[in-house]
Amino acid sequence: LSPEQRRAASRAIAAHLRELPAYREAKTVLLYQAVRGEVSLDALAPAGKQVCFPLCLSAGEMAALAPRDALALAPGRFG
């Protein structure tokens, strides 16, 4: 996708997710930090919810971590 297509897709995905009852009712959501051309879910983060991010621990094993702030995030094995 071009950068503009990616931005448009990011906006459309975030708008769709915000309308889902499961998202609206959730107190905690698991998002990811977009890398290498992935669509961004950043628009969902400031929605008054606890935000967690995945941490890959080993093959097939992940943990959900809630960073204290954006500065606590650091690139990992996959970006």
mmCIF file of C-alpha atoms in Angstrom:
data_model
loop_
_atom_site.group_PDB
_atom_site.id
_atom_site.type_symbol
_atom_site.label_atom_id
_atom_site.label_comp_id
_atom_site.label_asym_id
_atom_site.label_seq_id
_atom_site.Cartn_x
_atom_site.Cartn_y
_atom_site.Cartn_z
ATOM 1 C CA LEU A 1 0.000 0.000 0.000
ATOM 2 C CA SER A 2 1.075 3.551 -0.591
ATOM 3 C CA PRO A 3 1.466 5.754 2.504
ATOM 4 C CA GLU A 4 -1.863 7.466 1.742
ATOM 5 C CA GLN A 5 -3.638 4.127 1.244
ATOM 6 C CA ARG A 6 -2.167 2.907 4.539
ATOM 7 C CA ARG A 7 -3.394 6.045 6.356
ATOM 8 C CA ALA A 8 -6.873 5.636 4.839
ATOM 9 C CA ALA A 9 -6.960 1.940 5.785
ATOM 10 C CA SER A 10 -5.796 2.777 9.318
ATOM 11 C CA ARG A 11 -8.592 5.330 9.722
ATOM 12 C CA ALA A 12 -11.213 2.923 8.323
ATOM 13 C CA ILE A 13 -10.114 0.037 10.553
ATOM 14 C CA ALA A 14 -10.072 2.229 13.676
ATOM 15 C CA ALA A 15 -13.534 3.613 12.860
ATOM 16 C CA HIS A 16 -14.906 0.104 12.354
ATOM 17 C CA LEU A 17 -13.398 -1.238 15.583
ATOM 18 C CA ARG A 18 -14.720 1.717 17.615
ATOM 19 C CA GLU A 19 -18.244 0.743 16.522
ATOM 20 C CA LEU A 20 -18.005 -2.869 17.712
ATOM 21 C CA PRO A 21 -19.820 -3.584 20.993
ATOM 22 C CA ALA A 22 -16.895 -5.691 22.231
ATOM 23 C CA TYR A 23 -14.501 -2.748 21.755
ATOM 24 C CA ARG A 24 -16.874 -0.180 23.246
ATOM 25 C CA GLU A 25 -17.414 -2.339 26.347
ATOM 26 C CA ALA A 26 -13.774 -3.386 26.786
ATOM 27 C CA LYS A 27 -11.769 -1.870 29.601
ATOM 28 C CA THR A 28 -8.500 -3.274 28.206
ATOM 29 C CA VAL A 29 -7.458 -3.697 24.572
ATOM 30 C CA LEU A 30 -4.455 -5.425 23.019
ATOM 31 C CA LEU A 31 -2.978 -3.368 20.182
ATOM 32 C CA TYR A 32 0.265 -3.523 18.253
ATOM 33 C CA GLN A 33 2.760 -0.885 17.220
ATOM 34 C CA ALA A 34 2.787 -0.793 13.426
ATOM 35 C CA VAL A 35 6.099 -1.510 11.688
ATOM 36 C CA ARG A 36 7.238 -2.015 8.097
ATOM 37 C CA GLY A 37 4.124 -0.765 6.330
ATOM 38 C CA GLU A 38 1.464 -2.253 8.630
ATOM 39 C CA VAL A 39 -1.726 -0.290 9.207
ATOM 40 C CA SER A 40 -1.659 1.728 12.405
ATOM 41 C CA LEU A 41 -4.025 1.246 15.337
ATOM 42 C CA ASP A 42 -2.716 4.331 17.154
ATOM 43 C CA ALA A 43 -6.105 6.070 16.840
ATOM 44 C CA LEU A 44 -7.572 3.480 19.219
ATOM 45 C CA ALA A 45 -5.075 4.042 22.034
ATOM 46 C CA PRO A 46 -6.402 7.265 23.621
ATOM 47 C CA ALA A 47 -9.950 5.921 24.045
ATOM 48 C CA GLY A 48 -9.896 5.831 27.853
ATOM 49 C CA LYS A 49 -8.960 2.158 27.921
ATOM 50 C CA GLN A 50 -6.014 0.261 29.347
ATOM 51 C CA VAL A 51 -3.784 -0.485 26.355
ATOM 52 C CA CYS A 52 -1.521 -3.537 26.235
ATOM 53 C CA PHE A 53 0.977 -4.563 23.604
ATOM 54 C CA PRO A 54 2.204 -8.055 22.709
ATOM 55 C CA LEU A 55 5.685 -9.193 23.656
ATOM 56 C CA CYS A 56 6.983 -12.255 21.819
ATOM 57 C CA LEU A 57 8.708 -14.460 24.376
ATOM 58 C CA SER A 58 9.448 -17.630 22.424
ATOM 59 C CA ALA A 59 8.031 -19.698 19.591
ATOM 60 C CA GLY A 60 4.274 -19.557 20.020
ATOM 61 C CA GLU A 61 4.385 -17.750 23.366
ATOM 62 C CA MET A 62 3.394 -14.127 23.942
ATOM 63 C CA ALA A 63 2.682 -11.859 26.882
ATOM 64 C CA ALA A 64 0.475 -8.775 27.021
ATOM 65 C CA LEU A 65 2.292 -5.830 28.591
ATOM 66 C CA ALA A 66 0.869 -2.474 29.648
ATOM 67 C CA PRO A 67 3.623 0.145 29.249
ATOM 68 C CA ARG A 68 3.724 3.070 31.674
ATOM 69 C CA ASP A 69 3.993 5.481 28.741
ATOM 70 C CA ALA A 70 4.948 5.590 25.058
ATOM 71 C CA LEU A 71 8.619 5.941 25.968
ATOM 72 C CA ALA A 72 8.522 2.478 27.561
ATOM 73 C CA LEU A 73 8.110 0.879 24.127
ATOM 74 C CA ALA A 74 11.236 -0.309 22.378
ATOM 75 C CA PRO A 75 11.799 -2.174 19.117
ATOM 76 C CA GLY A 76 11.888 -5.926 19.584
ATOM 77 C CA ARG A 77 12.744 -8.910 17.467
ATOM 78 C CA PHE A 78 10.057 -8.124 14.853
ATOM 79 C CA GLY A 79 10.353 -4.351 14.776
#
